[in-house]
Each structure stands twice: as structure tokens, then as C-alpha cells.
PDB file of C-alpha atoms in Angstrom:
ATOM      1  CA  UNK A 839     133.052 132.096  85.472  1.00 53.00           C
ATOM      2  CA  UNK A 840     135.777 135.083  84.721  1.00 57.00           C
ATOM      3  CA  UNK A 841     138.481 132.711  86.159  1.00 66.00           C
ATOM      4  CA  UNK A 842     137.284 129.677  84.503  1.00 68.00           C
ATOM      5  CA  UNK A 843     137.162 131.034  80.528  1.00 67.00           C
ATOM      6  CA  UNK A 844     140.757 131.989  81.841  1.00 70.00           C
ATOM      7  CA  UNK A 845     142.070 129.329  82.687  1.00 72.00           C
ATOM      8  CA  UNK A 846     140.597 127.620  79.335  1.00 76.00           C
ATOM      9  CA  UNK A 847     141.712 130.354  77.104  1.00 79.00           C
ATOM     10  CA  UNK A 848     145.122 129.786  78.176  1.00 74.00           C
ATOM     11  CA  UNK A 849     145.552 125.652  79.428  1.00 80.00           C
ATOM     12  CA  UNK A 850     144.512 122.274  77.960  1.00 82.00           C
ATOM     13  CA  UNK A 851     141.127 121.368  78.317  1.00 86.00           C
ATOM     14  CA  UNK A 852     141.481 118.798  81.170  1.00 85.00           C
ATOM     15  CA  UNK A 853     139.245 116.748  79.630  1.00 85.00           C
ATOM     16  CA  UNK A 854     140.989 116.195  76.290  1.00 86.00           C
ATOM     17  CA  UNK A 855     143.887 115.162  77.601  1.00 84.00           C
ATOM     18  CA  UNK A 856     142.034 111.467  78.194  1.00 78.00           C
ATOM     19  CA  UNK A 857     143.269 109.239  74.908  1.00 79.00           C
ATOM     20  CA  UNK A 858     140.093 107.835  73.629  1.00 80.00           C
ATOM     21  CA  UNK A 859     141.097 104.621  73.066  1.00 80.00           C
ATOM     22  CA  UNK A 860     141.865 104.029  77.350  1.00 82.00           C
ATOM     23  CA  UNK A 861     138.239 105.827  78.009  1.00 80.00           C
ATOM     24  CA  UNK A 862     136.960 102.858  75.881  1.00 77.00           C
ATOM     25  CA  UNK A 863     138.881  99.852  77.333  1.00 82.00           C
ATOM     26  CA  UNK A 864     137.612 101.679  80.843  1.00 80.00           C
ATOM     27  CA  UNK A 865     133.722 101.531  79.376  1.00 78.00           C
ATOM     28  CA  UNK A 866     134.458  97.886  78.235  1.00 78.00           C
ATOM     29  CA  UNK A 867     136.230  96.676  81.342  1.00 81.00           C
ATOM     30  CA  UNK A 868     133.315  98.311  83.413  1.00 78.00           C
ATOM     31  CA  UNK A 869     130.421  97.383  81.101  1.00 74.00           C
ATOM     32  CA  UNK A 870     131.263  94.777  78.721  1.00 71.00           C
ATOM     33  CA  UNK A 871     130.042  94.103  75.606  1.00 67.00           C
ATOM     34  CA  UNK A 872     126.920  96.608  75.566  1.00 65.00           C
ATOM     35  CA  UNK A 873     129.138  99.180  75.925  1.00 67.00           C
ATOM     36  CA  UNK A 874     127.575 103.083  76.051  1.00 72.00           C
ATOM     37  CA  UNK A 875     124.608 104.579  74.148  1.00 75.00           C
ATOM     38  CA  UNK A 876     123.523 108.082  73.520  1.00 78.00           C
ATOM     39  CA  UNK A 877     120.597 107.492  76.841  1.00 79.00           C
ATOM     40  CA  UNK A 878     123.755 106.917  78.819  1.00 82.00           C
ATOM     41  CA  UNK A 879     125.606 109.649  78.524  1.00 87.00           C
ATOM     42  CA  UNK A 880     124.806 112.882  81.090  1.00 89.00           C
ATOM     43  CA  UNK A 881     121.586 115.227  79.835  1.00 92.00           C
ATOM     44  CA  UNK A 882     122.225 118.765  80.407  1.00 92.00           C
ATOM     45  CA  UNK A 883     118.698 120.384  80.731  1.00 85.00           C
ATOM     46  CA  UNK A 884     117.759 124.342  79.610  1.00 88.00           C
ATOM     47  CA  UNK A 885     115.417 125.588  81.644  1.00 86.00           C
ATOM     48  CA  UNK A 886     111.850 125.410  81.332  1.00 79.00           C
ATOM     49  CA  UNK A 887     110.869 129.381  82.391  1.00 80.00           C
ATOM     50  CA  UNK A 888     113.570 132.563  82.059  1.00 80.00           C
ATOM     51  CA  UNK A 889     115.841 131.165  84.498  1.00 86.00           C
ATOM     52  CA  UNK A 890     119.635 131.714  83.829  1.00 89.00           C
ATOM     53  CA  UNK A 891     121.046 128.471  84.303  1.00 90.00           C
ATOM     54  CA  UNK A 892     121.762 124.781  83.169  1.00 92.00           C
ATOM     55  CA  UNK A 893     120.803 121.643  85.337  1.00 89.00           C
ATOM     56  CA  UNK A 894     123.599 119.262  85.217  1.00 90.00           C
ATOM     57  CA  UNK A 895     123.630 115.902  86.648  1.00 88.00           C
ATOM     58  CA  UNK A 896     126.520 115.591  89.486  1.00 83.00           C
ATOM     59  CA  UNK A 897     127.056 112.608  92.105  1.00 81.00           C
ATOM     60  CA  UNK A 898     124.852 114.474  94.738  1.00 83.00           C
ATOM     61  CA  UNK A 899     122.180 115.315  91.983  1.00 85.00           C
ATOM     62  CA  UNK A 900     121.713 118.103  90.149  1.00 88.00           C
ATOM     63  CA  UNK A 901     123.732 121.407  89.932  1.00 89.00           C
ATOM     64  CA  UNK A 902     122.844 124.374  88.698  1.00 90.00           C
ATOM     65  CA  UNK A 903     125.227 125.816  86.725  1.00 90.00           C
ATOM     66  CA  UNK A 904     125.521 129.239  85.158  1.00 91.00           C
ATOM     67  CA  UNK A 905     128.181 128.430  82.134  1.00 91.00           C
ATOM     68  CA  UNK A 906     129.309 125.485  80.260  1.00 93.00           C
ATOM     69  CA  UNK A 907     132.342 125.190  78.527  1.00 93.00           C
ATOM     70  CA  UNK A 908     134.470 122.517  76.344  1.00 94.00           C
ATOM     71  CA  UNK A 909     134.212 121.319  73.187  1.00 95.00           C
ATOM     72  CA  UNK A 910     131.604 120.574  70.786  1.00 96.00           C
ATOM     73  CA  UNK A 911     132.792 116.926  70.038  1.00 94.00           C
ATOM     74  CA  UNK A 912     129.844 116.281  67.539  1.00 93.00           C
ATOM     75  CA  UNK A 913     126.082 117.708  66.829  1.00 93.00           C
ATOM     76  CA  UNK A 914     123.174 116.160  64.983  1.00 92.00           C
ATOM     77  CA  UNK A 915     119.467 118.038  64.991  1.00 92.00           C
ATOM     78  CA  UNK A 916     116.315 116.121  66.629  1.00 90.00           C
ATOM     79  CA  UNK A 917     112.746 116.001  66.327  1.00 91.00           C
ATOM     80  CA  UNK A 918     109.793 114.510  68.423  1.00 90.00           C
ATOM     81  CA  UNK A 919     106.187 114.751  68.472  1.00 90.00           C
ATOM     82  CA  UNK A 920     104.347 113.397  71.202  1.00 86.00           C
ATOM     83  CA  UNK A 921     100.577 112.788  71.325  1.00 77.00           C
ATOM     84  CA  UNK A 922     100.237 114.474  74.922  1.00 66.00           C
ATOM     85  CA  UNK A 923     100.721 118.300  75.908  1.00 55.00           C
ATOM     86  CA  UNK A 924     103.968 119.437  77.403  1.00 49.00           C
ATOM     87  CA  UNK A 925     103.789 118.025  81.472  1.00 48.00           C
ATOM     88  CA  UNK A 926     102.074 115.264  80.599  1.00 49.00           C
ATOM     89  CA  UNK A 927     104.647 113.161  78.989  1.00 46.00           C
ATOM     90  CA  UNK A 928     106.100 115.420  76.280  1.00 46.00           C
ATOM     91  CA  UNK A 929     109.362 116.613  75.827  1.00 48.00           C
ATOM     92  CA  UNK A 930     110.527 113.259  77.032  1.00 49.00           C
ATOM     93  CA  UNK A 931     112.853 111.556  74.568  1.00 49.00           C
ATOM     94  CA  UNK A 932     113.991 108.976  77.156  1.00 49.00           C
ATOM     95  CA  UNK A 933     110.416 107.404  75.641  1.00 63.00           C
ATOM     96  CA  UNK A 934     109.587 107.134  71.984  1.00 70.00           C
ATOM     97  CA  UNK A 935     107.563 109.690  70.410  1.00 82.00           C
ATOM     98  CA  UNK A 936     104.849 109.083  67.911  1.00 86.00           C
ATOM     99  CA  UNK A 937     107.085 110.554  65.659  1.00 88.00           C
ATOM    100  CA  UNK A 938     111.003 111.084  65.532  1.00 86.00           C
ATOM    101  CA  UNK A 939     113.650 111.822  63.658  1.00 87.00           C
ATOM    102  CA  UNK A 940     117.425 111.673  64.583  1.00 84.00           C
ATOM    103  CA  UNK A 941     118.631 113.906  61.683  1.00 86.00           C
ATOM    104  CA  UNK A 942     116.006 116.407  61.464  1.00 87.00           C
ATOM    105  CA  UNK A 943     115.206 115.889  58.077  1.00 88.00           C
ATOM    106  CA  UNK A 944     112.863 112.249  58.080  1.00 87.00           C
ATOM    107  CA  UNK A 945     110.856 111.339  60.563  1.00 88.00           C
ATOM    108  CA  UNK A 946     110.083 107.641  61.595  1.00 85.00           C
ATOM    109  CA  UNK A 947     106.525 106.946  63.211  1.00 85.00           C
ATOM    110  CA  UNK A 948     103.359 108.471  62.767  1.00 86.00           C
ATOM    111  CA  UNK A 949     103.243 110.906  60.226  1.00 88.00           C
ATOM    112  CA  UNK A 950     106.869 109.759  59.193  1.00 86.00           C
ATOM    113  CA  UNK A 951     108.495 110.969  55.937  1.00 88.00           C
ATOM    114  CA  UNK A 952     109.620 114.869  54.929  1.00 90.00           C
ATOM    115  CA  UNK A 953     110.093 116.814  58.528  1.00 91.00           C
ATOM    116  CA  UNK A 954     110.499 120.208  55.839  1.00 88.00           C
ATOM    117  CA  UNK A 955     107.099 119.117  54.957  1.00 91.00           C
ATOM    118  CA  UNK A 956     105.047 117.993  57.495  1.00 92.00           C
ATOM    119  CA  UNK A 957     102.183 120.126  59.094  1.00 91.00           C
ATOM    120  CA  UNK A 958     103.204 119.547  62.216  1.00 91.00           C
ATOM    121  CA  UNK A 959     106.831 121.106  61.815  1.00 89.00           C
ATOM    122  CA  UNK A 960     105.190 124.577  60.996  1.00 89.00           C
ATOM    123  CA  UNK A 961     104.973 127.120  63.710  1.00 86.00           C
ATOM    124  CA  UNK A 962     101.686 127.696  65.090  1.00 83.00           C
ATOM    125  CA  UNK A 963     100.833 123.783  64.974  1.00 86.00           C
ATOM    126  CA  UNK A 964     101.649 123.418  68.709  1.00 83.00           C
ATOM    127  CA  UNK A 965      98.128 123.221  70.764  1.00 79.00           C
ATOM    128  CA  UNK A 966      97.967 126.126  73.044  1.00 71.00           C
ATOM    129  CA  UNK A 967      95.865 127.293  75.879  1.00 69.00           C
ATOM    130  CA  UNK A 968      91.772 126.865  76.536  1.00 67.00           C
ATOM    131  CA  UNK A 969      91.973 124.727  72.688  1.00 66.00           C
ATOM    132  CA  UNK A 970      93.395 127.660  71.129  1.00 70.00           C
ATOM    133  CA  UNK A 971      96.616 127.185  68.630  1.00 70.00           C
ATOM    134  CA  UNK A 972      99.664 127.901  69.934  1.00 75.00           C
ATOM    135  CA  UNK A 973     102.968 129.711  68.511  1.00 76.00           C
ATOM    136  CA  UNK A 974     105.429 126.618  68.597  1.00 82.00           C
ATOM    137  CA  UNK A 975     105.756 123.734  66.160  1.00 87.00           C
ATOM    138  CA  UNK A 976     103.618 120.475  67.536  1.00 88.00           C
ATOM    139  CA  UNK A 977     106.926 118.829  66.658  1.00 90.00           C
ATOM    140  CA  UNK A 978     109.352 119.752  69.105  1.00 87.00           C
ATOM    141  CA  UNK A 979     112.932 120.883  67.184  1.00 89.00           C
ATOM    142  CA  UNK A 980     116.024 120.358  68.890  1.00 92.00           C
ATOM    143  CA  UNK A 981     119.899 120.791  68.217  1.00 93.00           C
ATOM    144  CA  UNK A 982     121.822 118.263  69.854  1.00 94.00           C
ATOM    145  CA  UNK A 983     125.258 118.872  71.320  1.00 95.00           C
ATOM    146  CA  UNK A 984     128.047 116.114  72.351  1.00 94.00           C
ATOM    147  CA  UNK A 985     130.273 118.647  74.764  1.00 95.00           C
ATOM    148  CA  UNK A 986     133.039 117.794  76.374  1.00 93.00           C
ATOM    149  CA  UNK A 987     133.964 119.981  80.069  1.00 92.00           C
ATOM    150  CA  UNK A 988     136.048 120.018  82.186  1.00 86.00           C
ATOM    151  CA  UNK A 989     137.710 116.858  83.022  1.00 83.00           C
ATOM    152  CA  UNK A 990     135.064 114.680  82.091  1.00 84.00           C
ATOM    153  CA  UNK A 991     135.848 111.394  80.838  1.00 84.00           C
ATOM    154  CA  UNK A 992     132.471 111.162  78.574  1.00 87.00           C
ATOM    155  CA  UNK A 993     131.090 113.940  76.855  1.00 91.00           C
ATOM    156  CA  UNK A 994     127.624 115.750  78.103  1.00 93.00           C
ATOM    157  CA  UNK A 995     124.633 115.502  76.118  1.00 93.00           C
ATOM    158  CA  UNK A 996     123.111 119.257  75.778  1.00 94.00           C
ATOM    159  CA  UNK A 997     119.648 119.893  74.326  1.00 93.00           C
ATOM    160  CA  UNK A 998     119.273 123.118  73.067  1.00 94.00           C
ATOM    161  CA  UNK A 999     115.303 123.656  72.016  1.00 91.00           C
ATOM    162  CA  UNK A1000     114.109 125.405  69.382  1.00 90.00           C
ATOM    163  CA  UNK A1001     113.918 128.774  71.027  1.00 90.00           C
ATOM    164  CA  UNK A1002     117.869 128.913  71.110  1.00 93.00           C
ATOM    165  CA  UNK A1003     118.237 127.036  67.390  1.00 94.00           C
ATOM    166  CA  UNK A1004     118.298 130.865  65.755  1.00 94.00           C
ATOM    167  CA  UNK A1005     121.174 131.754  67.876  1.00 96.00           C
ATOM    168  CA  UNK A1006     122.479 128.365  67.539  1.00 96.00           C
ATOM    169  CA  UNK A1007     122.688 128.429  63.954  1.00 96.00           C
ATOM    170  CA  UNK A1008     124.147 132.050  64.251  1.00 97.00           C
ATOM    171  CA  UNK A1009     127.053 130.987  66.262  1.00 97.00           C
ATOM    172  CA  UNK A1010     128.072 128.174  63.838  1.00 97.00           C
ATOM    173  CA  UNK A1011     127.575 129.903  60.877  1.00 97.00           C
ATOM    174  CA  UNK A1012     130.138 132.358  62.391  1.00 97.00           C
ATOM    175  CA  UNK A1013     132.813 129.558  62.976  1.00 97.00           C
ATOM    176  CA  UNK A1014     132.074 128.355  59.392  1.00 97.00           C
ATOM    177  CA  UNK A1015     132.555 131.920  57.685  1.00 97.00           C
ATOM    178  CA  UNK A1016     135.690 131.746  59.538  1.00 97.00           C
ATOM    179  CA  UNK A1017     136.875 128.700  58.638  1.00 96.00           C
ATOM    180  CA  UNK A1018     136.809 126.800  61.481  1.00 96.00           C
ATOM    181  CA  UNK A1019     134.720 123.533  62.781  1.00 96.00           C
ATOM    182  CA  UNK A1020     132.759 123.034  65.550  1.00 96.00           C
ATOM    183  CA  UNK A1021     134.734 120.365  66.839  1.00 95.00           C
ATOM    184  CA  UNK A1022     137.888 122.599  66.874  1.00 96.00           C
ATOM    185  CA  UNK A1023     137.524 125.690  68.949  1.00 96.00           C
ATOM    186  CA  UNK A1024     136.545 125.367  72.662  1.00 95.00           C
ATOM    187  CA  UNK A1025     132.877 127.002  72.891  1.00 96.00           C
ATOM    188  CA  UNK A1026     131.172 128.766  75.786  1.00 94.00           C
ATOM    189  CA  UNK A1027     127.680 128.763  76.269  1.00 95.00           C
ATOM    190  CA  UNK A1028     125.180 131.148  79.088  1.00 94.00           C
ATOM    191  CA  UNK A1029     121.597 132.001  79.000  1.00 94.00           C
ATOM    192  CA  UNK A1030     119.721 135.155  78.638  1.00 92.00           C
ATOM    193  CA  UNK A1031     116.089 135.953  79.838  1.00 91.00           C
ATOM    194  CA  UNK A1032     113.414 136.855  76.846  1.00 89.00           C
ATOM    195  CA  UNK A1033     109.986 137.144  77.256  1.00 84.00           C
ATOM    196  CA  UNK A1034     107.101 136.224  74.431  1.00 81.00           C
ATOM    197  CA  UNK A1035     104.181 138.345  73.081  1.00 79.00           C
ATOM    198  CA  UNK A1036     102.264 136.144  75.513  1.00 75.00           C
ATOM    199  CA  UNK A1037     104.435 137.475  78.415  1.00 81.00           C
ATOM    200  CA  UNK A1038     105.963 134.105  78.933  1.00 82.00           C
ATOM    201  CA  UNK A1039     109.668 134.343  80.162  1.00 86.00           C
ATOM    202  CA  UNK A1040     112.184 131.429  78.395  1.00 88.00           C
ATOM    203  CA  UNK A1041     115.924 131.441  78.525  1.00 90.00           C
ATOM    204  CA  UNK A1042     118.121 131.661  75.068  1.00 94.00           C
ATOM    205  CA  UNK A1043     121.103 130.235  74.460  1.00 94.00           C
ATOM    206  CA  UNK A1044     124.411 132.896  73.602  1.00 96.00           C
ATOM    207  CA  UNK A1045     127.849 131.253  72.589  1.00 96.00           C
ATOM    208  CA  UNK A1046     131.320 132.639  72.710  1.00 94.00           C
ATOM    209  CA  UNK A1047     133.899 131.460  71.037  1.00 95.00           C
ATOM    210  CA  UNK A1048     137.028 131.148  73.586  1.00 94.00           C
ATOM    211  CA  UNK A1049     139.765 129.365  71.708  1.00 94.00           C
ATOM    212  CA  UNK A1050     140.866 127.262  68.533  1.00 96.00           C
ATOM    213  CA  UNK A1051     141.811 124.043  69.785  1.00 95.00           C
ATOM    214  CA  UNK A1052     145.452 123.397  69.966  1.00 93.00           C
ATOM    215  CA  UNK A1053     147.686 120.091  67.726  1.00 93.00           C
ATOM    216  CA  UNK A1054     147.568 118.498  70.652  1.00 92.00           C
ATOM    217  CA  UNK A1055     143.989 118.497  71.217  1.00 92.00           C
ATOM    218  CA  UNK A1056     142.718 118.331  67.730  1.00 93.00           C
ATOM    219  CA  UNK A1057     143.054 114.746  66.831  1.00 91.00           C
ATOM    220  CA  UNK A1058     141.622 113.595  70.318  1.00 90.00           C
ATOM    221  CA  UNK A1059     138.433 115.671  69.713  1.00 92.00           C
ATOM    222  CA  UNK A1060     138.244 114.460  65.946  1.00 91.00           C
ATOM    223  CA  UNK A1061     138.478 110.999  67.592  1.00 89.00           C
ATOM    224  CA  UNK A1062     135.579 111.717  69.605  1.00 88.00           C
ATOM    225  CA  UNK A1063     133.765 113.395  66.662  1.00 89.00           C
ATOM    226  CA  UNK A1064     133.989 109.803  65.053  1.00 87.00           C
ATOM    227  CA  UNK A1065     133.249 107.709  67.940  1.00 83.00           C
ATOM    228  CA  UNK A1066     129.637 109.464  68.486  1.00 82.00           C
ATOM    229  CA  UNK A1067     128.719 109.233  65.145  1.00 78.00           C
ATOM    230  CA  UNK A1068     127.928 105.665  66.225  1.00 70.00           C
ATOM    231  CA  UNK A1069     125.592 106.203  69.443  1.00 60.00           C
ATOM    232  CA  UNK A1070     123.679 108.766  66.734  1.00 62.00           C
ATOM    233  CA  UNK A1071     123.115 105.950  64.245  1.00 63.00           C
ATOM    234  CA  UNK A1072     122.567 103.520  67.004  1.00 60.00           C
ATOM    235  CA  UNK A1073     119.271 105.747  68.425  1.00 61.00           C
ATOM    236  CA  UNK A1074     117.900 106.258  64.824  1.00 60.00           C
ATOM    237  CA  UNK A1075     118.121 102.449  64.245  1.00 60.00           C
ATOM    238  CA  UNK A1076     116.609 101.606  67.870  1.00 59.00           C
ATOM    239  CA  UNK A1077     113.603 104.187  66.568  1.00 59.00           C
ATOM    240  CA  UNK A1078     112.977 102.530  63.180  1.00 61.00           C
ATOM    241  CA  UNK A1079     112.922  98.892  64.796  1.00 60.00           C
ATOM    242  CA  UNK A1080     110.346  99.851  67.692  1.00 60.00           C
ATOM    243  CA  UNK A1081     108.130 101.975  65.269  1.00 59.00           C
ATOM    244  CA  UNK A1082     108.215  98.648  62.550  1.00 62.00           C
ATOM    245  CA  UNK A1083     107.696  96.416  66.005  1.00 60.00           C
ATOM    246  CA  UNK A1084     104.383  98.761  67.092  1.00 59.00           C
ATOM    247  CA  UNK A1085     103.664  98.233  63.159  1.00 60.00           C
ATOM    248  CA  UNK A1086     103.809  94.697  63.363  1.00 68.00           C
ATOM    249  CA  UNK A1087     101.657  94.185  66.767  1.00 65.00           C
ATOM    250  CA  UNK A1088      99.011  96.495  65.629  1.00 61.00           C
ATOM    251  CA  UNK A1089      98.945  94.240  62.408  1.00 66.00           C
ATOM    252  CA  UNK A1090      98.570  91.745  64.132  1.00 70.00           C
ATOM    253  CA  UNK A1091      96.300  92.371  66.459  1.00 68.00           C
ATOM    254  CA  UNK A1092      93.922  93.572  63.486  1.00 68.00           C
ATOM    255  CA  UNK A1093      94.369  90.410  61.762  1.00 68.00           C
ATOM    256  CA  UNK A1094      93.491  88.874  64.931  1.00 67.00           C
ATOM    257  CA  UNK A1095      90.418  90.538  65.896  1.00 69.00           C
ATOM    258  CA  UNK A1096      89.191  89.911  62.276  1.00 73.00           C
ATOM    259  CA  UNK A1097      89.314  86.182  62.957  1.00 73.00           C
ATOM    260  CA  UNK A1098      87.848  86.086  65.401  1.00 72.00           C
ATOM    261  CA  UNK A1099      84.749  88.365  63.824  1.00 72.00           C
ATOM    262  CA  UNK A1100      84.875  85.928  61.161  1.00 70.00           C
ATOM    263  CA  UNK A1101      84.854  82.458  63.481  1.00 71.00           C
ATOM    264  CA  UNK A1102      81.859  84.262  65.423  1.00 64.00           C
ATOM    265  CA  UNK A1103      78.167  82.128  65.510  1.00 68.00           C
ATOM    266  CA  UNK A1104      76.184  83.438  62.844  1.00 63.00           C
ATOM    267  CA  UNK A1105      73.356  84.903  65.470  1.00 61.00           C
ATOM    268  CA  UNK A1106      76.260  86.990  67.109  1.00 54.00           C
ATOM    269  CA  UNK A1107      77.445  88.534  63.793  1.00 51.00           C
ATOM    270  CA  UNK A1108      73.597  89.351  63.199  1.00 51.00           C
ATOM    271  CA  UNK A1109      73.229  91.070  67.146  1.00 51.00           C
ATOM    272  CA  UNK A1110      75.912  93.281  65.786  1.00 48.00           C
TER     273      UNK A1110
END
């Protein structure tokens, strides 16, 4: 890791060196129209328990990885509440939630409307062991980064949960006080163990900042900065139309079933 955060403090990111505009005619020669979205791009996973290290998909899998370091290309906060526990289908945002929202501040779906607001955003909502109420939020919180490593051609997409957002908001409050963005330093990120009241173990995020980007990187990175702005917008417009489509079905099926109630002989109406 020493020899890495070396290297980076001192050479090009690898990875920035790739002009944006060929990594798109690649994606469009390769894929066509449809181009990418933000459920194609790499997921790199925190750990569930107080484990020290990052699953990142590779060609043989899944690697387990101790640091990650790049660039913060963009960053957009995430909420989702599912109907089921976490194991049993939570936590999954490959799959809608009841409610979502893509910006952190509105959700879409069931409650829907002020996230600030919402009883289910308040810690302590989240259902807990044997019935009891647990510490968390029922709607998960996330902060998502776009990060560029290494020499990869598209960036990673890192979800940091809401036991790391503290330390999250630390770190870029820092780079603000000193003037500089996100998406213009190179940023290192490892985990620590912690361990709740309940004498649960969970890993939190800690940040370093290794570098200011240099002229030549800058404007690639602000490219990038623009480009997944879109794939953002794209996922919060994909939400609202399946939520209005569930919406519609349900409507219809109502209207349906009424009909039918209505178009029933008059000795089955009276049996109900």
C-alpha cells in the first residue's frame, strides 16, 4: 500500500491519462446505442461485519482489497427503503426499493416526498432484533462515489453506508475549507474496525488526501465529472417511471376488480 500512495503521490494517475472522448467511441463501438448506465459500472462493496477490506469485482471474481485510491470523479447521496429486513432482499439497489431517492433529499415511491422529513429517515426507525427497534434509520443512507483507480478505463462505483457518512462528510468538508474539490485531489480511502453499544463490529471509512491533481489531469477528471452527471439523472428517471408504472397497474387492477364486483349476479353480491 506504502509503495502504491508513492507511486501516486509522485506519477500520473494511469487511469487519467485515457481521453474521455476515445473511452466513449470504445463503449459505443462495443455496445452501441444503449451505451453505459450507473448498474454497469463496477460496485465496490464495504463490508458487512468489522472486516478491513473492500470487495472489488476483478476478471477472476472478487478481490479483496485493503486500499483504494484515484479520484473522486463525481458523488451524489442515495436512499432506499425496502419492505424486507437486511438478508432478505434489502440493501439491494440492483432492485427497486419501495422507496428511493437519487439525491437524498426526495424520495420517489412509497412514502415519497421530504427524505429530511420522513419517519423513516430518523435513527431508531430501523426494525431490530426479537421486534424490538433498532438504532439505524429504516431508510438506508448512502454516499455514492464515482472513483477512478488505477488504470481503469471506467470509473468504480463505491457505496459508502451511513456508518462511514460522518467521516465522509468530515473529509470533504476538509477539502472544501481548503479550497479544493473533490474531483481535483487524488483521495485514499482504508477501513477501521468499531464496535456498537450492541457489541456489533462494522468497518468505517478514513480518507487521506494524497495529492492535488495536476493541469494535465484536471480537465480529464472535470470531463468525467460531467459525463456521470448523466448515468445519475438517468437512474432517478428509470425510478420515477417504474414507481408511476406500479402506480398505474395497481390502478388498474383496482378499477378492474371493481367491475367485475359490479357485473357480479345479484345473489353473489348478497353471499358476500
Amino acid at each position: 500500500m506504502s509503495n502504491e500512495l508513492e507511486l501516486l503521490k509522485t506519477n500520473p494517475l494511469p487511469a487519467l491519462k485515457n481521453n474521455v472522448q476515445d473511452v466513449l467511441a470504445a463503449i459505443s463501438d462495443n455496445l452501441g446505442a444503449g451505451g453505459i448506465k450507473e448498474s454497469d459500472l463496477n460496485k465496490i462493496v464495504f463490508p458487512s461485519s468489522g472486516a478491513t477490506f473492500f470487495e472489488v469485482p476483478s476478471l477472476e471474481g472478487t478481490d479483496a482489497v485493503k486500499y483504494l485510491a484515484g479520484v473522486i470523479v463525481f458523488q451524489r447521496d442515495s436512499r432506499a427503503y425496502f419492505d424486507k429486513p437486511f438478508g432478505e432482499g434489502a440493501d439491494d439497489e440492483d432492485k427497486f426499493p419501495l422507496c428511493g431517492s437519487d439525491d437524498g433529499l426526495i424520495g420517489i415511491g412509497a412514502p415519497g416526498g421530504s427524505c429530511s422529513a420522513c419517519p423513516l429517515s430518523q435513527f431508531g426507525s430501523a426494525p431490530g432484533k426479537n421486534g424490538k427497534p433498532g438504532r439505524g434509520q429504516a431508510c438506508n443512507q448512502k454516499k455514492l462515489f464515482y472513483m477512478l483507480r488505477g488504470s481503469s478505463v471506467l470509473p468504480d462505483l463505491v457505496r459508502v453506508p451511513a456508518s462511514s457518512l460522518d467521516a465522509t462528510k468530515g473529509y470533504l468538508l476538509k477539502l472544501a475549507t481548503n479550497g479544493k474539490k473533490y474531483h481535483q485531489v487524488l483521495t485514499g480511502i482504508t477501513l477501521k474496525k468499531e464496535e456498537n453499544k450492541d457489541g456489533i463490529e462494522y468497518a468505517v471509512a478514513e480518507y487521506k488526501y494524497i495529492r492535488d491533481l495536476s493541469p494535465e489531469e484536471i480537465p480529464q477528471a472535470a470531463a468525467w465529472n460531467t459525463l456521470m452527471k448523466r448515468p445519475a439523472e438517468d437512474a432517478t428517471k428509470l425510478r420515477k417511471e417504474a414507481y408511476e408504472e406500479g402506480q398505474r397497474q395497481a390502478k388498474a387492477a383496482a378499477e378492474a376488480a371493481e367491475k367485475a364486483k359490479d357485473k357480479a349476479p345479484p345473489e353473489n353480491k348478497k353471499a358476500k
